[in-house]
Coordinates of C-alpha atoms and ligand atoms in Angstrom, one line a residue:
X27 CA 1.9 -27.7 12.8
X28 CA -1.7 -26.8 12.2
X29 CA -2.2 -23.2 10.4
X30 CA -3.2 -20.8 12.9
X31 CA -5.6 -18.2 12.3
X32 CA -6.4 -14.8 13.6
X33 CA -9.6 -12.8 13.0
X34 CA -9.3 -9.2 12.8
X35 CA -12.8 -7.5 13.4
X36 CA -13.4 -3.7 14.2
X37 CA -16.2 -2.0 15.6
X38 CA -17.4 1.5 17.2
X39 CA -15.7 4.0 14.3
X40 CA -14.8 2.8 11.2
X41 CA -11.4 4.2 10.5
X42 CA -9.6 3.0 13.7
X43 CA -6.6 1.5 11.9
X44 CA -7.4 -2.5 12.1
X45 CA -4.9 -2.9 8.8
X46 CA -2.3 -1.4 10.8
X47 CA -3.3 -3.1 13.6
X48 CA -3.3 -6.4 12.2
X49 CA 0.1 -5.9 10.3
X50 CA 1.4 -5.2 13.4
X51 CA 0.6 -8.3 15.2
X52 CA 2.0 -9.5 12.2
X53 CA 5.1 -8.2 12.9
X54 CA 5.5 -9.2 16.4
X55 CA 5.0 -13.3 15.1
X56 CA 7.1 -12.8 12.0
X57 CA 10.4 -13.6 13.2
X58 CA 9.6 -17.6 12.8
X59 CA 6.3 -18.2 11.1
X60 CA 5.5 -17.5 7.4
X61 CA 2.5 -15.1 7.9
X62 CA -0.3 -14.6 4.7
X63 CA -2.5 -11.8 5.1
X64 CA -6.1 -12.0 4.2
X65 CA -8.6 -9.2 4.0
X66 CA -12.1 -9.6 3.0
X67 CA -14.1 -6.3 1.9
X68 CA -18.1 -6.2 1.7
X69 CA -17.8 -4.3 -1.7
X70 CA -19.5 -5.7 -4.3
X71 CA -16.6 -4.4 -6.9
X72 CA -14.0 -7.8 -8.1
X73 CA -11.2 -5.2 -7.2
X74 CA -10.8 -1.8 -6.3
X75 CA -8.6 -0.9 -9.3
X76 CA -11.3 1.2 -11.1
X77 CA -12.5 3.0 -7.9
X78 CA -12.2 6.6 -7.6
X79 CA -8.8 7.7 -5.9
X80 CA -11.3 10.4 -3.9
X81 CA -12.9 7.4 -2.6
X82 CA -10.5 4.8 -2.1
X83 CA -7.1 5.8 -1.6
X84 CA -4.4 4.6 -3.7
X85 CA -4.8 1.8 -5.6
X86 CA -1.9 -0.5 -4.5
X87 CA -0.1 -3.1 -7.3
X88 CA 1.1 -6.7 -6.3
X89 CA 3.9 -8.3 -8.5
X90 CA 0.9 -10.1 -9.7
X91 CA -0.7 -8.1 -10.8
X92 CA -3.5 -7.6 -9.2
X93 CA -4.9 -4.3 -8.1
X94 CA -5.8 -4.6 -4.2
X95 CA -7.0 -2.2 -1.4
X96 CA -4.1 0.2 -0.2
X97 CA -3.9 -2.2 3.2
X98 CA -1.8 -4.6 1.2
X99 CA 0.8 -1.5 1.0
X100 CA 1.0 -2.2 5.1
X101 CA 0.6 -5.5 5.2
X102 CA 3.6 -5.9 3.0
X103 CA 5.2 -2.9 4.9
X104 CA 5.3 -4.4 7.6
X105 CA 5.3 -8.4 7.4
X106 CA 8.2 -7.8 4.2
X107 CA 6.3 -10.0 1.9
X108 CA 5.0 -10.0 -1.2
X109 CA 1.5 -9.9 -1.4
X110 CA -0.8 -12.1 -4.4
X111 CA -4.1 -10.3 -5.4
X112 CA -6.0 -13.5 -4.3
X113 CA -5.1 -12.5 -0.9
X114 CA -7.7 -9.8 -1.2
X115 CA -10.9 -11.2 -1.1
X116 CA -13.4 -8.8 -2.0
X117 CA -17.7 -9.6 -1.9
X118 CA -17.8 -9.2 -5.8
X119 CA -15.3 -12.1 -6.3
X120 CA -16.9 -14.4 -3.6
X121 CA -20.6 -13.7 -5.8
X122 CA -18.6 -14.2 -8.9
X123 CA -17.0 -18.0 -7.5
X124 CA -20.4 -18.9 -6.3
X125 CA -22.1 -17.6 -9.3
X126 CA -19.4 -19.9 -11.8
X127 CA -20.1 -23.0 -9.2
X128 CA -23.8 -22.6 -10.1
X129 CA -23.4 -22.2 -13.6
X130 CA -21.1 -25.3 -13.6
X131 CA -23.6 -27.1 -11.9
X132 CA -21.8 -27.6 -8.8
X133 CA -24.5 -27.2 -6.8
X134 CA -26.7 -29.9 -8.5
X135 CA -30.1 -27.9 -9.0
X136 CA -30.0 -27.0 -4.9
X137 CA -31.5 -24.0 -3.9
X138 CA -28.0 -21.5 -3.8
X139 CA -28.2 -20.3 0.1
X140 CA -25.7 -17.4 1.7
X141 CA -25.4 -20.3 3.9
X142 CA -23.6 -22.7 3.4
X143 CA -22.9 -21.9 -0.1
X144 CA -21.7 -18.3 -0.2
X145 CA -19.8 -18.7 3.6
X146 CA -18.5 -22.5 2.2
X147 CA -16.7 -20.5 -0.9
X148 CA -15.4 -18.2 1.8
X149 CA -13.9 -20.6 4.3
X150 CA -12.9 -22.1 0.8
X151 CA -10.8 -20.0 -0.1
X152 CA -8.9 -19.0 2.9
X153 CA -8.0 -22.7 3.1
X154 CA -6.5 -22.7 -0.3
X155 CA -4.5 -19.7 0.0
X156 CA -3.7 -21.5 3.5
X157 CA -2.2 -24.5 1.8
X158 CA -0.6 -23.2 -1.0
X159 CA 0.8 -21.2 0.7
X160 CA 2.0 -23.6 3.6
X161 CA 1.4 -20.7 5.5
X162 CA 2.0 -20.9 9.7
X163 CA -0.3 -18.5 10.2
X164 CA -3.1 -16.6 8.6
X165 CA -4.5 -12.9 9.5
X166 CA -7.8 -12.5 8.2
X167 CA -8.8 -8.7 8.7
X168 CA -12.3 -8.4 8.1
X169 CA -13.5 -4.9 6.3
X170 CA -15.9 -2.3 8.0
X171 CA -17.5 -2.3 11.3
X172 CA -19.7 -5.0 13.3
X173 CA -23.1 -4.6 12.6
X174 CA -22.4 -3.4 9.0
X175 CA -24.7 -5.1 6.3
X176 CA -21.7 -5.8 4.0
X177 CA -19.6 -7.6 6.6
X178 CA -22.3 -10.2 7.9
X179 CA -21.2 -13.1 5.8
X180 CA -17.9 -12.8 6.3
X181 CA -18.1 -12.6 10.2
X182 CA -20.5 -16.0 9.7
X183 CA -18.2 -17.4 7.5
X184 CA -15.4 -16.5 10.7
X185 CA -17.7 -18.0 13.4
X186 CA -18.0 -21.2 11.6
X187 CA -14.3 -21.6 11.1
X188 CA -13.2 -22.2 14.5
X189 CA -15.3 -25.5 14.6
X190 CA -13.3 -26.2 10.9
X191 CA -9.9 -25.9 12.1
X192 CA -10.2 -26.3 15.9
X193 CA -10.5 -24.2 18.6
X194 CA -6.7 -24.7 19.4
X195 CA -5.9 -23.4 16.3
X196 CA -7.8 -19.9 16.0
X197 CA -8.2 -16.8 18.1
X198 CA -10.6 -13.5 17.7
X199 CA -9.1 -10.0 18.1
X200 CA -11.4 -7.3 18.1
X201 CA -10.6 -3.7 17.4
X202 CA -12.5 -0.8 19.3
X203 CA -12.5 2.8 20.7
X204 CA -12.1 3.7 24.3
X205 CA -13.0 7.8 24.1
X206 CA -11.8 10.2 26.8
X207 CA -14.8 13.2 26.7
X208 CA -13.6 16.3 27.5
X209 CA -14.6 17.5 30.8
X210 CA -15.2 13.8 31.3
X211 CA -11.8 13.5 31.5
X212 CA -11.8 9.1 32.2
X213 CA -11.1 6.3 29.5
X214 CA -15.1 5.0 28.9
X215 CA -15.3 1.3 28.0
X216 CA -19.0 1.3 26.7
X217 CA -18.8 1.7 23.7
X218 CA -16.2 -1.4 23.9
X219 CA -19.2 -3.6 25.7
X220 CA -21.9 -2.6 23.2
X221 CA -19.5 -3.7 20.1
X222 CA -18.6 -7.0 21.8
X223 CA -22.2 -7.7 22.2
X224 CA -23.0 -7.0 18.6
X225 CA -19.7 -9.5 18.1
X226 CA -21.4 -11.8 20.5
X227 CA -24.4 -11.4 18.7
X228 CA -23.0 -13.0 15.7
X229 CA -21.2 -15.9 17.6
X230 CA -17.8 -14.5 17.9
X231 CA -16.4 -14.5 21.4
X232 CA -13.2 -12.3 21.1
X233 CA -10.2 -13.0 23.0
X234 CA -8.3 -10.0 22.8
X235 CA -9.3 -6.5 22.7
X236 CA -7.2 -3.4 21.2
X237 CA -8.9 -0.6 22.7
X238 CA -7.6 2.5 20.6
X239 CA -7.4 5.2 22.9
X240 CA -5.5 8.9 22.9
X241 CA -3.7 7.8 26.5
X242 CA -2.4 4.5 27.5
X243 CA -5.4 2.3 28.9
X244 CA -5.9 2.5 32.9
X245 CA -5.3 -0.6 34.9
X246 CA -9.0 0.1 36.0
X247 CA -10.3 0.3 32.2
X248 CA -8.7 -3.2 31.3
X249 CA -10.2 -4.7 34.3
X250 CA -13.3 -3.2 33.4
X251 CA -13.5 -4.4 30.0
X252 CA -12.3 -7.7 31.2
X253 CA -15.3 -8.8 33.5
X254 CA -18.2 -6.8 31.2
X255 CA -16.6 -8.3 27.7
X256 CA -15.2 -11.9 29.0
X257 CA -11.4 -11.7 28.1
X258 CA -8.6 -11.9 30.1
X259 CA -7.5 -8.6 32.0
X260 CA -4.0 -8.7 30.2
X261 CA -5.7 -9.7 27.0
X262 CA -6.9 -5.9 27.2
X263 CA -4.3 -4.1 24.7
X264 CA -3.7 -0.3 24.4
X265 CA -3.9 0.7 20.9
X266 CA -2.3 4.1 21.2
X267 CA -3.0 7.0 18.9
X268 CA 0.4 7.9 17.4
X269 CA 2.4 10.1 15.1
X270 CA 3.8 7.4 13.3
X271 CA 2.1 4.0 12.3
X272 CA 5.5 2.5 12.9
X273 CA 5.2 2.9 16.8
X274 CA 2.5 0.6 16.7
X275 CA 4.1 -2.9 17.1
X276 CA 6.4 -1.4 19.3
X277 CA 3.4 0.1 21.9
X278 CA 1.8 -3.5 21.0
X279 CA 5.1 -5.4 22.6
X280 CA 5.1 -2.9 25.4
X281 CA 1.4 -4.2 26.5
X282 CA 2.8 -7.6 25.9
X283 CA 0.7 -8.8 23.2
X284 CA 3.3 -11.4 21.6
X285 CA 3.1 -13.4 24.8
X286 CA -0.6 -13.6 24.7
X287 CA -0.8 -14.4 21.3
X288 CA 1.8 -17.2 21.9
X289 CA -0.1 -18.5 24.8
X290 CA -3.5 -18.3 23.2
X291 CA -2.2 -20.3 20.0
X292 CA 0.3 -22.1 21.2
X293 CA 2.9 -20.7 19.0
X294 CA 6.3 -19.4 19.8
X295 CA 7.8 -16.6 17.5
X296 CA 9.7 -14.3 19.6
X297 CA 9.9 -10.9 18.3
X298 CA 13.1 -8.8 17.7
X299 CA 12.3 -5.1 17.5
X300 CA 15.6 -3.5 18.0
X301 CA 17.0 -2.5 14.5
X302 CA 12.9 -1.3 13.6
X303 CA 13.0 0.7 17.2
X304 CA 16.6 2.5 16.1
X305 CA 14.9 3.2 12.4
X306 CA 12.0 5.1 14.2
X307 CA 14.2 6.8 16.6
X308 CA 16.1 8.3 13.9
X309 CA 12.8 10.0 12.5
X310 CA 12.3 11.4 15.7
X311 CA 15.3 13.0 16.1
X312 CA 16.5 14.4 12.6
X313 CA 19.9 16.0 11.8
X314 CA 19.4 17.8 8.2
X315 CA 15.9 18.7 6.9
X316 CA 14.7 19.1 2.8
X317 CA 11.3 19.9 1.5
X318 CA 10.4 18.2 -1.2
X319 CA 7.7 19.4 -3.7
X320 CA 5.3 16.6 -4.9
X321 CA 3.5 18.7 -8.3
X322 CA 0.2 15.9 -9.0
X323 CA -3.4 16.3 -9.5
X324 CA -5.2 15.1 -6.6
X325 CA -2.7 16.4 -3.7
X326 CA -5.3 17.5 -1.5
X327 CA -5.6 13.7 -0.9
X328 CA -2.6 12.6 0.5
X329 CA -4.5 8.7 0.6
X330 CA -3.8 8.7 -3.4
X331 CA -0.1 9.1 -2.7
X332 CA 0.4 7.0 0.3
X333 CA 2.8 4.4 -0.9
X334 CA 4.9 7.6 -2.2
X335 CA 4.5 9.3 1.9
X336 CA 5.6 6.0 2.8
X337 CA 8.8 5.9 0.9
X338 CA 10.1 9.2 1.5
X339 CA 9.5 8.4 5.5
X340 CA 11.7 5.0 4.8
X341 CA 14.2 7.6 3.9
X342 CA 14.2 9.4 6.4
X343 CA 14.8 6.8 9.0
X344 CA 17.8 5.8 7.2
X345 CA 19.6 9.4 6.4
X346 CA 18.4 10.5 9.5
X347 CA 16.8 13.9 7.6
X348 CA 13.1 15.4 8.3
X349 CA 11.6 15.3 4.8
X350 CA 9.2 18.4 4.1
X351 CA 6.4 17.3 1.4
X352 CA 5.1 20.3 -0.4
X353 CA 2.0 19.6 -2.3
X354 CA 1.5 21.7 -5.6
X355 CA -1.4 21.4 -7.5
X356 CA 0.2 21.2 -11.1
X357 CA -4.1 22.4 -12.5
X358 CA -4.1 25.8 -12.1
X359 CA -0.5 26.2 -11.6
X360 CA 0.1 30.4 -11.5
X361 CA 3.6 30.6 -10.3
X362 CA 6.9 28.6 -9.8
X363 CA 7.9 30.6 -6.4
X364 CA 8.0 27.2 -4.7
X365 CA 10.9 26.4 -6.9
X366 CA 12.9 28.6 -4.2
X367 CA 11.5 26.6 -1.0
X368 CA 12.3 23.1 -2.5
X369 CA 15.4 20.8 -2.6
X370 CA 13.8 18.6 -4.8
X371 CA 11.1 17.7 -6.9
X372 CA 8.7 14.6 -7.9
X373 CA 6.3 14.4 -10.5
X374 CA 4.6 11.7 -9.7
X375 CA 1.9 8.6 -11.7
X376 CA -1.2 10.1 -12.8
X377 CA -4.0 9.3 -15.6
X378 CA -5.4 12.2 -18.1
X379 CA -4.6 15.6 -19.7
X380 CA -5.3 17.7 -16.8
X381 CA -2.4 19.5 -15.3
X382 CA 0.1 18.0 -17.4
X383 CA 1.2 20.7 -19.3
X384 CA 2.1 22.6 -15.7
X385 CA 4.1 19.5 -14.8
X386 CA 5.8 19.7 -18.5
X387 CA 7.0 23.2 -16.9
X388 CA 8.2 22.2 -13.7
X389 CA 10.3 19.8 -15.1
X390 CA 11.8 21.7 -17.4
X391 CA 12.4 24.2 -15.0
X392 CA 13.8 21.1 -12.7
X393 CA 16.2 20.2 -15.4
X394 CA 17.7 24.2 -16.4
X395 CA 18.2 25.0 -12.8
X396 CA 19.9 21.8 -11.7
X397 CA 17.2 20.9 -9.4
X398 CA 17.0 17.1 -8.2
X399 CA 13.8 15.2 -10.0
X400 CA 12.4 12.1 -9.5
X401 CA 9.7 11.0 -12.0
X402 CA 7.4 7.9 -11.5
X403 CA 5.3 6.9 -14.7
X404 CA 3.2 9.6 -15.9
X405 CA 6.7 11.3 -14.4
X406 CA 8.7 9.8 -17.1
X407 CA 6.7 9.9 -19.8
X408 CA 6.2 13.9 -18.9
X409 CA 10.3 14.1 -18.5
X410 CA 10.7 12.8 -21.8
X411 CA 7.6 14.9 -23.5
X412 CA 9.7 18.1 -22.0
X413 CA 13.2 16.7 -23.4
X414 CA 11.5 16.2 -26.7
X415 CA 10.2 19.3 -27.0
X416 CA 12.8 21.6 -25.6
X417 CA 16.2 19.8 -26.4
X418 CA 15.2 17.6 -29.6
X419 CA 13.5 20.2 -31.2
X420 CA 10.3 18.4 -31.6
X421 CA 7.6 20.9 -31.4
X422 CA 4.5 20.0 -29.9
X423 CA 5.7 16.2 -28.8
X424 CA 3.1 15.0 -26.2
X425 CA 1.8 11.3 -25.3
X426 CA -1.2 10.4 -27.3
X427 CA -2.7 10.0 -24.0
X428 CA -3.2 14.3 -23.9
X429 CA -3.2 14.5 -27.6
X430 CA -3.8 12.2 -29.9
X431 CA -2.9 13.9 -33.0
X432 CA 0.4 15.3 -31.8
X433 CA 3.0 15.7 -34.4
X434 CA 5.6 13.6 -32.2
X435 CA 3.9 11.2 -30.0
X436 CA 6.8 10.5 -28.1
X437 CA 4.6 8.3 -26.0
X438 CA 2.8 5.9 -27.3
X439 CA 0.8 2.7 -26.7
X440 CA 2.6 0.2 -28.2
X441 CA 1.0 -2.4 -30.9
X442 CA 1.6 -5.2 -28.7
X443 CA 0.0 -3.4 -25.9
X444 CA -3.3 -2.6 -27.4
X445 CA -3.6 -6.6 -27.8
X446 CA -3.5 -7.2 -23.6
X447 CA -6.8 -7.5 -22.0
X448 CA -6.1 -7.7 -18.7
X449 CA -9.1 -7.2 -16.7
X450 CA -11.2 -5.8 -19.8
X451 CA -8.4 -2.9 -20.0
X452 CA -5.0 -2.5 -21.7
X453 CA -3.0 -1.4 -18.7
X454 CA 0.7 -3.1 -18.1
X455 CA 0.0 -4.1 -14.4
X456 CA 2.6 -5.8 -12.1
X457 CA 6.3 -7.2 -11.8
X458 CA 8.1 -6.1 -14.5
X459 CA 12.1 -7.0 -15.2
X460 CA 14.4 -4.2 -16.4
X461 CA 17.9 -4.8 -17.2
X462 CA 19.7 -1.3 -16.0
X463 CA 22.5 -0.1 -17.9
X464 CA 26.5 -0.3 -16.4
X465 CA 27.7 2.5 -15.2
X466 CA 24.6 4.5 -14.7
X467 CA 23.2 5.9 -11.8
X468 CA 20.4 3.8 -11.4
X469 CA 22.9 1.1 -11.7
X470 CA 24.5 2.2 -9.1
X471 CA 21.8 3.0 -6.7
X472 CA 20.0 -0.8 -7.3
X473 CA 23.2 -2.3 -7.2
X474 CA 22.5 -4.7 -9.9
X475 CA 21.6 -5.3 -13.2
X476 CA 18.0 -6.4 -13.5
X477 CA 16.0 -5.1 -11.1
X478 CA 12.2 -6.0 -10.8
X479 CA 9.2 -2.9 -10.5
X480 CA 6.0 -3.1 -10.6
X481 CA 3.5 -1.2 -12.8
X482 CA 0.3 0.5 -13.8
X483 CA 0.1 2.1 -16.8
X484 CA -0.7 2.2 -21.0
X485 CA 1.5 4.5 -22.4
X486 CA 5.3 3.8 -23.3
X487 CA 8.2 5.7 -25.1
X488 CA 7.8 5.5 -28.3
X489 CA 10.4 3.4 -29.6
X490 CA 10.5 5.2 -32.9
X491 CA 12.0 8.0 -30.8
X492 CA 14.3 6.1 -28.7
X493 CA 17.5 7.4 -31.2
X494 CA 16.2 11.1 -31.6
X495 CA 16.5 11.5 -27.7
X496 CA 19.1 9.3 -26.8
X497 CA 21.4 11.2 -29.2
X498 CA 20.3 14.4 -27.9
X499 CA 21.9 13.1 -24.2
X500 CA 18.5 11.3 -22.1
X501 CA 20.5 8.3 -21.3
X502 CA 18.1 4.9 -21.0
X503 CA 19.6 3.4 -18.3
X504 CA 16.9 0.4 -18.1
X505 CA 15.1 -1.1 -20.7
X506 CA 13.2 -4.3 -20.8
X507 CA 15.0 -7.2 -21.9
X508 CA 14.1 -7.0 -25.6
X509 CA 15.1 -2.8 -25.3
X510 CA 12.2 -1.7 -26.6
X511 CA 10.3 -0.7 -23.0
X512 CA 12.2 2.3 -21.7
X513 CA 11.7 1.7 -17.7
X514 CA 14.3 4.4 -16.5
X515 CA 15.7 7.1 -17.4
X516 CA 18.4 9.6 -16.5
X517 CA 20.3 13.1 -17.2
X518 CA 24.1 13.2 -16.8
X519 CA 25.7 15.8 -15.4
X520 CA 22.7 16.9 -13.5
X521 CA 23.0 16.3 -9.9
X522 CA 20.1 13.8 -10.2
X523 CA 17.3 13.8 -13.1
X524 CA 16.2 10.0 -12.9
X525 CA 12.4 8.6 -13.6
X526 CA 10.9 5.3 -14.3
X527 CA 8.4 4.2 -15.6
X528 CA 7.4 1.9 -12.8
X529 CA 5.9 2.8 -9.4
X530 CA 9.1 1.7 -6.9
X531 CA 7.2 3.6 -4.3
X532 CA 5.1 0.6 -3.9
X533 CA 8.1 -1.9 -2.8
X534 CA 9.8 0.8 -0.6
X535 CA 10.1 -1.1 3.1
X536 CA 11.2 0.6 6.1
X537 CA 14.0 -1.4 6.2
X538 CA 15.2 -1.3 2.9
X539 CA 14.5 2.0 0.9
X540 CA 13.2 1.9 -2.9
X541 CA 16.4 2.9 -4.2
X542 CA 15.6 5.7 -6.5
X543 CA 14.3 7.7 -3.5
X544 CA 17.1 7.1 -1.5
X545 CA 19.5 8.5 -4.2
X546 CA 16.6 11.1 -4.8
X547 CA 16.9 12.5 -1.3
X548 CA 20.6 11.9 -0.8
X549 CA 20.9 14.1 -4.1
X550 CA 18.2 17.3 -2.0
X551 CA 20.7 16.9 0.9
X552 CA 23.7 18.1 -1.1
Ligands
LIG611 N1 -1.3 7.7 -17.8 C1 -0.1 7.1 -18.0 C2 -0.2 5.7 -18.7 O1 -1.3 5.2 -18.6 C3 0.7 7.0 -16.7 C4 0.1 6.1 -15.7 C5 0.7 6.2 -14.3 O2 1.4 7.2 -14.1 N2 0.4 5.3 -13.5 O3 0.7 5.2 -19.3

C-alpha cells in the first residue's frame, strides 16, 4: 500500500487544539496502520529546546534526544509511539538543509528559490521519514493559522504534494471555529467560509472540516458549511469543547469520522474505543480524592508542567481517585500551612538557584513528617542536597549549579559530562538505561530490572558522595550500568520518598501509568 497522508491545517483562532485534533484522528486509524506524526512550525528557531517555558510550554524530550514542541507529548499520548526529533520539522531546520545543499553545491550555481527549493526540501523530507519509517500513514499538522506569514511555504509545499503522491492517496482536514454569540444564540459558519477561502486561496481544497464549537454542530450548520465550503455534509465534524482532551476521539467516532476517513483514503482501520472509553469514565466518576502539592518555579504556568498534569490524570483513570494539584510557588515561600491540605508532595525539574532553597525545606519537611514525595530531576538532586545536609552532616552541601563554591557539592557535573556537546550545550538529553536495584521499591513498581527514562539535565550526584549517603540510609535503587549515574533514589521505611533523576512524566500514557506516579499516588491514598 501507498503511504497515506493527512494535512492538518487550522484557521480562525489560533489555539483551537489541531494537535489534539490530529492525534485523535490518529487514534481512531491506529488499530491497523503504523501512524508517524509530522508537525511543521514557521519558527525560525532549529528546536524549541532553548525557548522560554513562559512562551512555549514545556519543552517535551524524545528517546532521541531531541527537544520538540510539547504536541509530540499528545501525539505520543495518544498514537502510543515513540516519537524521533526529525519528526518535528521546524522553519529553521528546513533554512539550515537548504542552506547546507547550497553550500554543497547541490544546487549548481541556480538562483536558490522558496520554490521549488525550499518546498522540494520539505516534501523531501516528509518522504524520508515516510520511508524509513515504512509508515501506513502520515499526519502532517501544519503550525499556526491560514493566512499566517510563517505557514505559507509549508501549506505550498502541502498543495503540491497531492500531485506527488496521488490524489488517492492524500486528504485535507481543516480545523476551524463555529462561535455561538450571546444573544445570538445560533452556531455561525462564517468564519468557517472565510478560512476555507483563504485555504482555497492557497490551492488546498479541504475535505473535511472540524468545526470546534461549545455545542454539538446543528444538522442545519453542517449542511451549511457543506454547500458554501464544498465538502460533503457528513464530512462536517463537531469538534466539541470538552473537560478532558481524552473525550476527543471518542466525540470524533460519535460524528463518524473513522468511516469517512476510511472511505476518503481507502483505508480500513477500524477503531476499538472501549477500554479508552472505561479509563475516562473512571475520571468522571471518582471514588477517593488526594491533593497533591506540586512546589516549582513557574506554577502559574501550568503549560511548563503539562507532561507532569498529564501523568497524574493517567492515574487517576486507573485508581479511580480525583487528584487535587496544588501549586506552590517554592520563591517567596512564607509558610508550610499547605503541608496540612496535602497527601503528597512533588518537587518537580527545574534550571537555576531561584527557589531552591524553599524546596530544600519542603522536602525535608516531606521526609520528618512521613509525607509521600516524588522528585523528578532538579527533585532528586534537591532530595539528596537536603539528605546531605541534614542526616550526613554536611553543612552547606548544595549542587554547583546554586553554588559553586559549596563545601560539599553533592551534585556535580561530571568530567565526562562537560566533554558532551550536544547541540552546543552540555545537557544529558534523552533515553537513558538504569539498572534498578532487587528488592527496592522502584523495583517493584517498574517490575523489572533495567528500565529506560528519558532526560534533560547537567548536574549528577556526585559520585565522590555516593558512600557518605548511602551509609547514612538513601538507598540508590537505580544506577546506570557502570553505577556511577545515580537515576533513582529512595527512603526506607518512609511510606514513599522516591526521585529520579529522569523525567518519567514524559512517557506516562493513559493506558499505562509512569510507574513512579502510580506508586506516588497509591502511597497519598493510604
Ligand atoms: N538543573 C538541573 C540540571 O541541569 C536539573 C534539570 C532538570 O530538572 N531538568 O541538572
Amino acid at each position: 500500500m501507498a503511504t497515506k497522508y493527512i494535512i492538518v491545517t487550522g484557521g480562525v483562532l489560533s489555539g483551537l487544539g489541531k494537535g489534539i485534533a490530529a492525534a485523535s484522528m490518529g487514534h481512531l486509524l491506529s488499530s491497523r496502520l503504523k501512524i508517524v506524526p509530522v508537525k511543521c512550525d514557521g519558527y525560525l528557531n532549529v528546536d524549541p529546546g532553548t525557548m522560554n517555558p513562559y512562551e512555549h510550554g514545556e519543552v517535551f524530550v524524545l528517546d532521541d534526544g531531541g527537544e520538540v514542541d510539547m504536541d509530540f507529548g499528545h501525539y505520543e499520548r495518544f498514537l502510543g509511539v515513540n516519537c524521533m526529533s526529525h519528526w518535528n520539522l521546524t522553519m529553521g531546520k528546513v533554512f539550515d538543509m537548504v542552506r547546507q545543499k547550497e553550500r554543497r553545491g547541490d544546487y549548481l550555481g541556480k538562483t536558490v528559490q522558496y520554490i521549488p527549493h525550499v518546498t522540494d526540501v520539505i516534501k523531501g523530507h516528509l518522504a524520508e521519514v515516510a520511508a524509513t519509517e515504512s509508515a501506513d500513514l502520515v499526519i502532517v499538522e501544519i503550525g499556526g493559522t491560514v493566512g499566517d506569514i510563517e505557514n505559507e511555504l509549508f501549506l505550498e509545499a502541502m498543495r503540491q504534494l497531492k500531485e506527488d503522491v496521488g490524489r488517492n492517496n492524500i486528504i485535507y482536514v481543516h480545523l476551524t471555529y463555529v462561535p455561538i454569540p450571546s444573544g445570538v444564540n445560533e452556531q455561525k459558519s462564517k468564519p468557517t467560509q472565510q478560512s476555507v477561502n483563504l485555504l482555497k486561496q492557497r490551492g488546498i481544497f479541504p475535505d473535511v472540516i472540524i468545526g470546534r464549537c461549545s455545542e454539538f454542530l446543528t444538522r442545519d450548520i453542517k449542511s451549511k458549511i457543506s454547500s458554501f465550503c464544498d465538502v460533503d455534509p457528513e464530512a462536517v465534524i463537531t469538534g466539541l469543547d470538552v473537560d478532558d482532551i481524552y473525550e476527543i476521539p471518542l466525540i470524533f467516532e460519535s460524528e463518524g469520522l473513522s468511516e469517512i476517513l476510511h472511505k476518503k483514503l481507502n483505508i480500513y482501520s477500524p477503531p476499538d474505543l472501549r477500554k479508552w472509553k472505561e479509563l475516562i469514565d473512571n475520571i468522571k466518576k471518582p471514588e477517593k480524592e488526594i491533593t497533591v502539592a506540586i512546589c516549582g518555579k513557574y506554577t502559574k504556568l501550568f503549560d511548563s508542567y503539562a507532561s507532569i498534569i498529564e501523568s497524574f490524570h493517567h492515574c487517576s483513570a486507573h485508581l479511580k481517585c480525583r487528584i487535587n494539584l496544588e501549586w506552590i510557588e517554592t520563591t517567596d515561600l512564607t509558610s508550610m500551612d499547605f503541608l496540612d491540605r496535602v497527601n503528597g508532595i512533588v518537587i518537580p525539574g527545574g534550571f537555576g538557584s531561584r527557589g531552591t532553597e524553599g524546596k530544600i525545606e519542603v522536602i525535608r519537611m516531606a521526609r520528618e513528617r512521613n509525607i509521600p514525595f516524588l522528585g523528578l530531576c532538579l527533585g532528586l538532586q534537591l532530595a539528596v542536597i537536603e539528605f546531605g545536609r541534614n542526616v550526613c552532616g554536611l553543612a552547606d552541601a548544595n549542587s554547583t549549579e546554586m553554588n559553586d563554591k559549596t563545601p560539599h557539592p553533592v551534585i556535580d557535573i561530571l568530567p565526562e559530562q562537560r566533554t558532551v556537546t550536544n547541540k552546543g550545550g552540555t545537557m544529558r538529553l534523552g533515553g537513558y538505561t538504569a539498572v534498578l536495584r532487587e528488592g527496592s521499591i522502584v523495583h517493584s513498581l517498574y517490575g523489572k530490572a533495567e528500565v529506560s527514562e528519558r532526560h534533560r539535565h547537567r548536574y549528577e550526584v556526585n559520585p565522590e558522595y555516593h558512600n557518605p549517603i548511602s551509609e547514612k540510609g538513601m538507598v540508590f535503587s537505580g544506577t546506570s550500568k557502570d553505577g556511577r549515574l545515580v537515576e533513582f533514589i529512595e527512603l526506607p521505611n518512609h511510606k514513599f520518598f522516591v526521585a529520579t533523576q529522569a523525567h518519567p512524566e514524559l512517557k506516562s500514557r493513559m493506558e499505562a501509568p509512569a510507574p513512579l506516579f502510580y506508586g506516588f499516588v497509591r502511597a497519598c491514598l493510604k
